[in-house]
PDB file of C-alpha atoms and ligand atoms in Angstrom:
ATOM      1  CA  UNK A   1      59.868  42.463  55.358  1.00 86.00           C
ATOM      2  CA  UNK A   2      56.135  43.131  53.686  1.00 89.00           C
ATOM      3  CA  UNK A   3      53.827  45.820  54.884  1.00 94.00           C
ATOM      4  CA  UNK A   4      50.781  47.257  53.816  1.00 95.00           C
ATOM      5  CA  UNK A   5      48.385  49.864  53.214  1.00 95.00           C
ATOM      6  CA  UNK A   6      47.527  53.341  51.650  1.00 95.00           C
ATOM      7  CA  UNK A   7      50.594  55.306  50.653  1.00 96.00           C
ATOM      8  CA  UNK A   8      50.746  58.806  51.956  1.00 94.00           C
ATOM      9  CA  UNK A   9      53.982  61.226  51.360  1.00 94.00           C
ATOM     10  CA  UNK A  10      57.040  60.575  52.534  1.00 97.00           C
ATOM     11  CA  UNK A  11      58.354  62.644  55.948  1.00 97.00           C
ATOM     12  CA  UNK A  12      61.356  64.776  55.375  1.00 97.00           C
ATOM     13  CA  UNK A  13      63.696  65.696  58.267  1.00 97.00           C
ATOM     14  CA  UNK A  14      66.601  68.401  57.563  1.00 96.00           C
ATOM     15  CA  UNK A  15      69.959  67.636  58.020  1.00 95.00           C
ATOM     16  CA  UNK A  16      73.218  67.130  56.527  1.00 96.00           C
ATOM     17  CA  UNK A  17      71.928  64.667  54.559  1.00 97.00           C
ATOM     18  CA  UNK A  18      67.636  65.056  54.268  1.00 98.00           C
ATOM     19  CA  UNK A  19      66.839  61.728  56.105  1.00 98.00           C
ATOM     20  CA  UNK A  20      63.010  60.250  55.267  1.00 98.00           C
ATOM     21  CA  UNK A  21      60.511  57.948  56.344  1.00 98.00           C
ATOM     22  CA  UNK A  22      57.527  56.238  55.156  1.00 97.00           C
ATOM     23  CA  UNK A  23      54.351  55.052  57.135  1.00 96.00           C
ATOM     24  CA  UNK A  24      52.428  52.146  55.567  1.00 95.00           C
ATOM     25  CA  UNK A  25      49.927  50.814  57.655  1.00 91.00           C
ATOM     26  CA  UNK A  26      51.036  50.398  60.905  1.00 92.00           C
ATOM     27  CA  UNK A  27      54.459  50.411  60.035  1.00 94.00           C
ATOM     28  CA  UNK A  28      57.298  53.360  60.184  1.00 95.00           C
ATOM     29  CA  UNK A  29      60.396  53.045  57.522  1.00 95.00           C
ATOM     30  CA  UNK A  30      63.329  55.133  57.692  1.00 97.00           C
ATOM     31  CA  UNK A  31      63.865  54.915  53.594  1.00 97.00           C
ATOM     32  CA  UNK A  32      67.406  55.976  54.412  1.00 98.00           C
ATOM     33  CA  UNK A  33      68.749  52.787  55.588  1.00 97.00           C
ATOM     34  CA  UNK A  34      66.924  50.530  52.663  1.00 97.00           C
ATOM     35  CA  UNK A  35      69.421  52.046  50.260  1.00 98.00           C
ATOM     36  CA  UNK A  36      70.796  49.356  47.909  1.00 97.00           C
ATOM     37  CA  UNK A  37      68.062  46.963  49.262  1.00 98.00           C
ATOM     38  CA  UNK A  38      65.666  45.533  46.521  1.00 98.00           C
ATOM     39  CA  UNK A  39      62.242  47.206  47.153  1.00 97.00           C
ATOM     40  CA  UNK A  40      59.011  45.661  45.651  1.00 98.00           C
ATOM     41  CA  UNK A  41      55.722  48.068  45.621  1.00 98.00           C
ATOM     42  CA  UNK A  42      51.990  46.331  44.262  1.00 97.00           C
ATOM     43  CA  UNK A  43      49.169  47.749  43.696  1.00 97.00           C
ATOM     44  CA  UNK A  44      45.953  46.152  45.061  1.00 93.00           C
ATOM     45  CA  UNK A  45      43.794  48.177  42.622  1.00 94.00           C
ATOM     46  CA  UNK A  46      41.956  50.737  45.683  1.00 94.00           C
ATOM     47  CA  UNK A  47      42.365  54.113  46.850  1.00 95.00           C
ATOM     48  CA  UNK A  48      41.807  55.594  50.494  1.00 94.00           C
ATOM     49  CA  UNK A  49      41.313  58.837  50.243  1.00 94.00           C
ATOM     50  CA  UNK A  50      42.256  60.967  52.768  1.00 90.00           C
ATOM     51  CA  UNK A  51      38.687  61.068  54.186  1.00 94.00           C
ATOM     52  CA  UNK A  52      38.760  57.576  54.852  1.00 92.00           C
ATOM     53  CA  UNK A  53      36.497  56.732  52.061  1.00 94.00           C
ATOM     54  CA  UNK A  54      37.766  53.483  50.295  1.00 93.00           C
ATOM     55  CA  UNK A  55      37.349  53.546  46.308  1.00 92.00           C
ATOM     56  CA  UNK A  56      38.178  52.282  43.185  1.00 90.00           C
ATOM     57  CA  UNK A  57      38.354  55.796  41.355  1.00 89.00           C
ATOM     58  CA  UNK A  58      39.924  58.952  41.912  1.00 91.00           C
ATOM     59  CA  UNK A  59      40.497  62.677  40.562  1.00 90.00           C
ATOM     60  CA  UNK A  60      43.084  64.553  40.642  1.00 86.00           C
ATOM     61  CA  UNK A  61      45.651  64.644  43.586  1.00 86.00           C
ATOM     62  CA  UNK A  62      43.558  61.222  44.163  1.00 91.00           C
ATOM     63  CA  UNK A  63      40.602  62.667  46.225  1.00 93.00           C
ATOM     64  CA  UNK A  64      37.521  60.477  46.267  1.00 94.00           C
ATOM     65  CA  UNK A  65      34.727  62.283  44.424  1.00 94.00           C
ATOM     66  CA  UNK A  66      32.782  63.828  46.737  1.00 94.00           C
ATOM     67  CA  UNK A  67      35.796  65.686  48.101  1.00 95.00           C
ATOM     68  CA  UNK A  68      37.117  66.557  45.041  1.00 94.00           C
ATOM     69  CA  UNK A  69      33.855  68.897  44.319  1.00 94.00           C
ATOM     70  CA  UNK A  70      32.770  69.446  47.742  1.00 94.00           C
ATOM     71  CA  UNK A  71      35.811  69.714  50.490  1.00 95.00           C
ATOM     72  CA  UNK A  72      38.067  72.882  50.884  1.00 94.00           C
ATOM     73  CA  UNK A  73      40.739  70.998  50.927  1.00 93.00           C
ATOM     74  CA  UNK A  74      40.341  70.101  46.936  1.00 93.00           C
ATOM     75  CA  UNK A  75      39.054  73.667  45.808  1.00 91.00           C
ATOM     76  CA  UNK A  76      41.034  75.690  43.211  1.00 87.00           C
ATOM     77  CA  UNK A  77      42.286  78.421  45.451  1.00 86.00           C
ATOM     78  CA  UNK A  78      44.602  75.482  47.109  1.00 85.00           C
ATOM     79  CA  UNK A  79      46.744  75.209  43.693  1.00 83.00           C
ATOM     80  CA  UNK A  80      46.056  79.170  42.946  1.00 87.00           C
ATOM     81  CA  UNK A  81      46.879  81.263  45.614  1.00 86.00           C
ATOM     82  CA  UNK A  82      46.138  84.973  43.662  1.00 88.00           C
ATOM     83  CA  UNK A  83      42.185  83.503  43.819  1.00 89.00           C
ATOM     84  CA  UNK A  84      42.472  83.171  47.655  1.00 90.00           C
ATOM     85  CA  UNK A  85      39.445  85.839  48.662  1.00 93.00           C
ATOM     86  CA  UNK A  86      39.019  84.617  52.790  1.00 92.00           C
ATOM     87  CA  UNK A  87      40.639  87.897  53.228  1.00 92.00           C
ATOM     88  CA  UNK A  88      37.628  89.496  52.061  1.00 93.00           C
ATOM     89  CA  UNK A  89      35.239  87.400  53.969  1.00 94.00           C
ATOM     90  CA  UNK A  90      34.092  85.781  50.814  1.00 94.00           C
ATOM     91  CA  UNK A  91      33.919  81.723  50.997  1.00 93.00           C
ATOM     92  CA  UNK A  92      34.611  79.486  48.715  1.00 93.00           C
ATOM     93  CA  UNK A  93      33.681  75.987  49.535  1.00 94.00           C
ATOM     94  CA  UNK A  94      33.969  76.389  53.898  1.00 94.00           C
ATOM     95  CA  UNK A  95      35.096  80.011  55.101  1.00 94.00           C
ATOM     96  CA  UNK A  96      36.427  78.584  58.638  1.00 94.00           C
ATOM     97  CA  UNK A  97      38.312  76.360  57.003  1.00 93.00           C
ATOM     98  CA  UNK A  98      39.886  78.853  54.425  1.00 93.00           C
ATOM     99  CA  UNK A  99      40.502  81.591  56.983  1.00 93.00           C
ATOM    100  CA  UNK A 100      42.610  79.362  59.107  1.00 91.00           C
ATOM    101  CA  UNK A 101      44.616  78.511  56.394  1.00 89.00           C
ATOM    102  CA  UNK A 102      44.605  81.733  54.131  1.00 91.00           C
ATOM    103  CA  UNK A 103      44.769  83.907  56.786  1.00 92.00           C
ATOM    104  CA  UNK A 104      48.278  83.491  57.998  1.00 93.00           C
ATOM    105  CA  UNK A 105      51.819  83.922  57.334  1.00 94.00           C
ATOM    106  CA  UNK A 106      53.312  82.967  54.035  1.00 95.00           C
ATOM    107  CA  UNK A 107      56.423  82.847  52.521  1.00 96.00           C
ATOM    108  CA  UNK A 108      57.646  83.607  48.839  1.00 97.00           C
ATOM    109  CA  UNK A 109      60.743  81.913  48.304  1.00 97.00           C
ATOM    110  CA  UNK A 110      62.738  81.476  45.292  1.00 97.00           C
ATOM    111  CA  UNK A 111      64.170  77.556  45.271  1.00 97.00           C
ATOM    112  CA  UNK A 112      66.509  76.202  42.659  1.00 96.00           C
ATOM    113  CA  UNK A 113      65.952  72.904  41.246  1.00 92.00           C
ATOM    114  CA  UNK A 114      66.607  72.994  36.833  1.00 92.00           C
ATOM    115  CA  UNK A 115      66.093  76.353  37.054  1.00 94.00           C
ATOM    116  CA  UNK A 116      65.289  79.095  40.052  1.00 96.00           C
ATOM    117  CA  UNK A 117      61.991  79.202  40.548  1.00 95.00           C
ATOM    118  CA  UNK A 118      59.023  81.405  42.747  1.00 96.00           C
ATOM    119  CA  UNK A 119      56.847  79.811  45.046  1.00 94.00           C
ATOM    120  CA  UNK A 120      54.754  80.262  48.337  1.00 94.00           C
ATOM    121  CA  UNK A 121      54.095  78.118  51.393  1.00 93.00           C
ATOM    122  CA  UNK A 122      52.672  78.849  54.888  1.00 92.00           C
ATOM    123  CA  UNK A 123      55.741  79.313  57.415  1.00 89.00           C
ATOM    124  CA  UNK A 124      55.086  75.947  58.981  1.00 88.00           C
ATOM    125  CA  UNK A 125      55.614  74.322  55.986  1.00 88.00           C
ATOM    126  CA  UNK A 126      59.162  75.498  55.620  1.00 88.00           C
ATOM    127  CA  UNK A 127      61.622  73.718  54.848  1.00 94.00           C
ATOM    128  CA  UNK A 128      59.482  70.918  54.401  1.00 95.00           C
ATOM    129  CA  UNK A 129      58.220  71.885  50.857  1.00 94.00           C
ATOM    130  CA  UNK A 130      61.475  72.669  49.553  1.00 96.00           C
ATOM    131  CA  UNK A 131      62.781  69.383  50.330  1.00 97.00           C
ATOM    132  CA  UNK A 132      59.482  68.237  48.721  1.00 95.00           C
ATOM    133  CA  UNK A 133      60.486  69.422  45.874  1.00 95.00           C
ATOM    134  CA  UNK A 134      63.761  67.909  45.561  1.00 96.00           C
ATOM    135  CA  UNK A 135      65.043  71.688  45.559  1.00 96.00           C
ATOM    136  CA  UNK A 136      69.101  71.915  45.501  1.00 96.00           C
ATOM    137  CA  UNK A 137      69.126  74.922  47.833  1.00 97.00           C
ATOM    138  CA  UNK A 138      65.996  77.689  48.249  1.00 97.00           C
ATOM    139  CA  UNK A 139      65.874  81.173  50.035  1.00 98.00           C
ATOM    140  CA  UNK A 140      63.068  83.064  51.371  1.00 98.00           C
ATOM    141  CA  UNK A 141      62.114  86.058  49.600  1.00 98.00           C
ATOM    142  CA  UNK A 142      58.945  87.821  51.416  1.00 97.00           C
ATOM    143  CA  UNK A 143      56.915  87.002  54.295  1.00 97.00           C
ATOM    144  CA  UNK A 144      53.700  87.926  54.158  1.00 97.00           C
ATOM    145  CA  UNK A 145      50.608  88.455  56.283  1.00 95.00           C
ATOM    146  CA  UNK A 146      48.172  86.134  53.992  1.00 94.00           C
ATOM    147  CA  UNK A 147      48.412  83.794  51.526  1.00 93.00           C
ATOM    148  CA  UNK A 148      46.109  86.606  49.437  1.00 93.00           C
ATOM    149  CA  UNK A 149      49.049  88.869  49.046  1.00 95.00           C
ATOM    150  CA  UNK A 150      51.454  86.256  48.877  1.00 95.00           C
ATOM    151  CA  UNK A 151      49.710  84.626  45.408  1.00 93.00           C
ATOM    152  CA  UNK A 152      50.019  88.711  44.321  1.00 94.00           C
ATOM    153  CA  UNK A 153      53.718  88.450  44.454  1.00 96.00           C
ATOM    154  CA  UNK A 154      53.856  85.182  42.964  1.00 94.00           C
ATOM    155  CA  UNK A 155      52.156  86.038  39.696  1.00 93.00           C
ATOM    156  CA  UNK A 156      54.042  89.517  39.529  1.00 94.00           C
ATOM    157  CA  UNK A 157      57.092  87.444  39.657  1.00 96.00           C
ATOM    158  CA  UNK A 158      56.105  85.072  37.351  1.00 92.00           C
ATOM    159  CA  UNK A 159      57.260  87.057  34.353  1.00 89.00           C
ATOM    160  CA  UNK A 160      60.812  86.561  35.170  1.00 94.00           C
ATOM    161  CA  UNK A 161      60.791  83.343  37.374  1.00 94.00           C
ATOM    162  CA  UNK A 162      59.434  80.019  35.905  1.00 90.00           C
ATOM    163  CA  UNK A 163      56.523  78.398  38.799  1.00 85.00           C
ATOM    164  CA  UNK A 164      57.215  75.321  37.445  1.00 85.00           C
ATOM    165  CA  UNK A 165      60.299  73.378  36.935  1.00 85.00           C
ATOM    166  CA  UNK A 166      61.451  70.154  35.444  1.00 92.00           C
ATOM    167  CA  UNK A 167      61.662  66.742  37.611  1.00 94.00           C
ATOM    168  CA  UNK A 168      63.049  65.059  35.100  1.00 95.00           C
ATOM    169  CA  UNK A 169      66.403  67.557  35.479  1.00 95.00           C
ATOM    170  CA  UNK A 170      65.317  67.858  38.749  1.00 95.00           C
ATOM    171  CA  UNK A 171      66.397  64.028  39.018  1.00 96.00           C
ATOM    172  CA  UNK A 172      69.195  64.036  36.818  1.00 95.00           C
ATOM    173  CA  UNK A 173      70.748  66.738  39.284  1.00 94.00           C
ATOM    174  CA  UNK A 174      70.747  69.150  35.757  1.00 92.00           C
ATOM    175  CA  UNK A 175      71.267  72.623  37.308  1.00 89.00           C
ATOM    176  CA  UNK A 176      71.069  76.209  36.999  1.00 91.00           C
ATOM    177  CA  UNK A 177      74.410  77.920  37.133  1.00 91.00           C
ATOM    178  CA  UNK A 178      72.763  80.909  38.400  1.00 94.00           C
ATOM    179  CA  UNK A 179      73.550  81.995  41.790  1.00 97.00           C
ATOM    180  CA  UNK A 180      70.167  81.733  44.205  1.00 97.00           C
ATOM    181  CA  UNK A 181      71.185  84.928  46.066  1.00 97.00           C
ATOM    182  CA  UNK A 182      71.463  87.013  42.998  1.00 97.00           C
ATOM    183  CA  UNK A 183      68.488  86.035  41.845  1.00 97.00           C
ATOM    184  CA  UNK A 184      67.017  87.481  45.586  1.00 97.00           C
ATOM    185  CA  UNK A 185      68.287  90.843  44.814  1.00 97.00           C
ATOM    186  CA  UNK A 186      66.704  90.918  41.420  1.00 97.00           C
ATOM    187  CA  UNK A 187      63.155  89.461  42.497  1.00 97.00           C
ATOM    188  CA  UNK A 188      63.265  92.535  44.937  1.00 97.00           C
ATOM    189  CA  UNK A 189      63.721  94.570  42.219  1.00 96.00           C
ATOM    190  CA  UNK A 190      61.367  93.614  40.388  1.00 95.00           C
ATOM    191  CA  UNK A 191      58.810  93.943  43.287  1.00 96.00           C
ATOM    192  CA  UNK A 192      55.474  96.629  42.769  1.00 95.00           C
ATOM    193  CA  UNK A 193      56.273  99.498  45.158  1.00 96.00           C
ATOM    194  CA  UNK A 194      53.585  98.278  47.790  1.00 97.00           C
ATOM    195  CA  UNK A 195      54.844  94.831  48.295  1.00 97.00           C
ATOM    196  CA  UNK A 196      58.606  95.640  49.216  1.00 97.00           C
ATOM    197  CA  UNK A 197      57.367  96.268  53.199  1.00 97.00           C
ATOM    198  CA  UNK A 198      57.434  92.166  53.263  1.00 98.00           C
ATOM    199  CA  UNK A 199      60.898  91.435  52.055  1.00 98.00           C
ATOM    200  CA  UNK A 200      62.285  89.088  54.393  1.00 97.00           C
ATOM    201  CA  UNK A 201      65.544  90.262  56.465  1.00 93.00           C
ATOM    202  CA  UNK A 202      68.125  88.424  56.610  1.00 89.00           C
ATOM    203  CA  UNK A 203      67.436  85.450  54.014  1.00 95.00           C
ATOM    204  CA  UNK A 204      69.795  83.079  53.636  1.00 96.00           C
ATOM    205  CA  UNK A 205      70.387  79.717  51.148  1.00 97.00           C
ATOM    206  CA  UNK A 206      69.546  76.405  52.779  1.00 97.00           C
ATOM    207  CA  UNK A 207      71.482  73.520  51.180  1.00 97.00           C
ATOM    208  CA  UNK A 208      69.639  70.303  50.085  1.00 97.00           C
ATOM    209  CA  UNK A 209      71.767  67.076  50.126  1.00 98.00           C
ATOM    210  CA  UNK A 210      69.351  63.959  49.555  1.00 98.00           C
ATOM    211  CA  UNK A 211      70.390  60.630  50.179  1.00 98.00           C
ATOM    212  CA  UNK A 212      72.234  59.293  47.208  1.00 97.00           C
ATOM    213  CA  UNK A 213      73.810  56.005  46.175  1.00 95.00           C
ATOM    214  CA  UNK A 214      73.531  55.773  42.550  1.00 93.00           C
ATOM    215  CA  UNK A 215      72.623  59.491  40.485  1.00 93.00           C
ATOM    216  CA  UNK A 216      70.647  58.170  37.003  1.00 94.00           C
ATOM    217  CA  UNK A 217      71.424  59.350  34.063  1.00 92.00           C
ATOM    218  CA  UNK A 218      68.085  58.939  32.530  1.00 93.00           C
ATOM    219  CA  UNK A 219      64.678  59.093  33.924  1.00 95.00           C
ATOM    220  CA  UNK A 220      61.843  56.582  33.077  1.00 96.00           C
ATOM    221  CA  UNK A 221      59.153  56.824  35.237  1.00 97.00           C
ATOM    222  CA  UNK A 222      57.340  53.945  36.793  1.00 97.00           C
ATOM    223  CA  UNK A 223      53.312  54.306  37.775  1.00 96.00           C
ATOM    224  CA  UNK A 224      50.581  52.101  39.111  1.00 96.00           C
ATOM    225  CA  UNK A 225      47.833  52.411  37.436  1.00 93.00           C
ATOM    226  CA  UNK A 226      45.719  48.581  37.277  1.00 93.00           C
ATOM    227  CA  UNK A 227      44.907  46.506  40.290  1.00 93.00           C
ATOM    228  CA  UNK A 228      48.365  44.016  40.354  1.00 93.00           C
ATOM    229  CA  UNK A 229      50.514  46.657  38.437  1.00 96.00           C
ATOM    230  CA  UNK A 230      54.265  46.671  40.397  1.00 97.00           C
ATOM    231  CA  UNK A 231      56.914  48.353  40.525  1.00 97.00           C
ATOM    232  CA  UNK A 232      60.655  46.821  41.435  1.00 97.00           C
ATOM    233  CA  UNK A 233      64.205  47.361  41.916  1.00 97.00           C
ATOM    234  CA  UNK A 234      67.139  48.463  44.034  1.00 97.00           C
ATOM    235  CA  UNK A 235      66.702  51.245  45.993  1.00 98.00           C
ATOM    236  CA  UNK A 236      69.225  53.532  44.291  1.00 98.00           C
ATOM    237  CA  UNK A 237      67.996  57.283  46.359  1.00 98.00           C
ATOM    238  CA  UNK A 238      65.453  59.565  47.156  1.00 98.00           C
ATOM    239  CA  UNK A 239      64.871  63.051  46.156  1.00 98.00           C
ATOM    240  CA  UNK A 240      61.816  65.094  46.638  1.00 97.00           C
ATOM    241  CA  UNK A 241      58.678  62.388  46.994  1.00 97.00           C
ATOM    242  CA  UNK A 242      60.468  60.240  44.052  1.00 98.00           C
ATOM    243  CA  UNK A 243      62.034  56.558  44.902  1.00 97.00           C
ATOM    244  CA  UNK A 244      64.699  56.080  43.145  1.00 98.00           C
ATOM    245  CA  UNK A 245      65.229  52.859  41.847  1.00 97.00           C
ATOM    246  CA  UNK A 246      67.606  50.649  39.051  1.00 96.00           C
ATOM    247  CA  UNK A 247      64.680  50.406  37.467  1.00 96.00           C
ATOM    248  CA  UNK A 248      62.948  53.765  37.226  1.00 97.00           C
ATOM    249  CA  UNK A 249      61.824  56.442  39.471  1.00 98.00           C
ATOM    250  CA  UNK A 250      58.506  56.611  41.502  1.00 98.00           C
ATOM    251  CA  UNK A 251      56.605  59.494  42.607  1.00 97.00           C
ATOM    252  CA  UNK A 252      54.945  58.583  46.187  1.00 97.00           C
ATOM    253  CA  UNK A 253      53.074  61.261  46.478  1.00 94.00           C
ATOM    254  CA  UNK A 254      51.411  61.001  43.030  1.00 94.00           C
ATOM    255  CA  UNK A 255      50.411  57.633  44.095  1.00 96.00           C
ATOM    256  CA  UNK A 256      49.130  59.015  47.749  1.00 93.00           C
ATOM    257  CA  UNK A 257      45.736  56.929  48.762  1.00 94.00           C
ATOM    258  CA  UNK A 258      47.144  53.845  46.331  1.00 96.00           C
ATOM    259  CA  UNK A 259      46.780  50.687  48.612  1.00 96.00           C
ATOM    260  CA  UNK A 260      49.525  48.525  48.426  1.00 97.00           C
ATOM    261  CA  UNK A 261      51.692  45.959  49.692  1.00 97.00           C
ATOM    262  CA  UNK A 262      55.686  46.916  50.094  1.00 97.00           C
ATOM    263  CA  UNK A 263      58.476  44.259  50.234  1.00 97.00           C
ATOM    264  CA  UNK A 264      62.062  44.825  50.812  1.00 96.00           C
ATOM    265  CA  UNK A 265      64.490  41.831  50.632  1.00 96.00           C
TER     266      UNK A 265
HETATM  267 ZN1   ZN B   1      37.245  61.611  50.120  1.00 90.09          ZN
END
């Protein structure tokens, strides 16, 4: 089987066991089903961005260079959500464009992975982004009316959660002992006065169980980065947007826009 074209992220459905597939060109894989199966990925050397645009450079989170300065889709407040200001009317790179998204519900959610950490995500991206993450379990903590005030409790939660965690122990399944719901009660504690109207009733822990055949023991990392580099092995699991492989691990969505050629024998 060979099939080609830009990779984009993997889809996550939620289940007993997180099932995904992978779109390359015209083609649909269910990932799930190519475990133990030898999977071959080459680079051709060019990105598509995800405006179409087909080049041989890109910046960070691979956007071509024109969107990476000019589209709202690439602008700062994407990665920071305490700059978000659409609230106040003020734009940033497109207004329309940052209202729609800005302006509507967000969760806070604490997720373990290494470690429990704080996040936010719009409600339609839940669970999505957990499993995204490779998180072992996540609750939600707040829901909020904007992504404004939902940066705000982020970065006054920050002092006690990490934002960040490892996906190197994130790999290794290397977990907190800490219990998740604990660590709920706590974050509400540690809310300022004015944000506790948003706690979210009724939270509960969702359970992450990625499809596993083989868990590594040690993580080395396998990138494209030169027209012909590859990347090989048997398909050993997935977790979050990383292949696992005999070989190494592989982040899919760090390579999103990479045009390639798959083969699975
Ligand atoms: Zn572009």
């Amino acid at each position: 089987m060979q099939l080609e074209g830009p990779l984009r992220k993997m889809s996550t459905y939620y289940g007993e066991e997180i099932r995904y597939t992978l779109r390359l060109g015209d083609d649909l894989l269910f990932m799930n089903a190519l475990l133990g199966r030898n999977i071959e990925i080459s680079f051709n050397g060019n990105h598509t961005c995800f405006c179409g645009h087909l080049v041989s450079e890109v910046y960070r989170q691979n956007f071509c260079r024109e969107c990476f300065f000019t589209k709202p889709e690439a602008s700062p407040t994407i990665m920071k959500p305490e700059l978000s200001q659409a609230h106040l009317g003020i734009e940033e790179r497109d207004l329309e464009f940052e209202k729609r998204l800005q302006l509507q519900p967000h969760y806070v959610y604490l997720a373990k992975t290494d470690r429990i950490k704080v996040g936010v995500t719009r409600n339609t991206q839940m669970p999505f982004r957990w499993m995204d993450q490779g998180a072992k379990s996540a609750a939600i903590l707040l829901e909020v009316p904007n992504r404004y005030i939902a940066g705000e409790a982020e970065v006054a939660l920050k002092n006690h959660f990490v934002d960040k965690t490892s996906w190197q122990a994130m790999l290794k399944d290397d977990s907190t002992d800490e219990d998740l719901m604990e660590s709920i009660e706590t974050a509400k504690s540690l809310l300022p006065e004015h944000l506790k109207q948003f706690i979210f009733k009724d939270s509960v822990e969702w359970y992450f169980n990625y499809p596993i055949k083989h868990q590594i023991k040690k993580v080395k990392s396998m990138n494209l980065k030169a027209p012909d580099d590859r990347v090989q092995g048997e398909l050993w699991g997935i977790r979050g947007q990383y292949i696992i492989t005999e070989n190494g691990v592989f982040n899919v969505r760090s390579h999103s826009g990479f045009m390639v050629k798959m083969k699975v024998t």
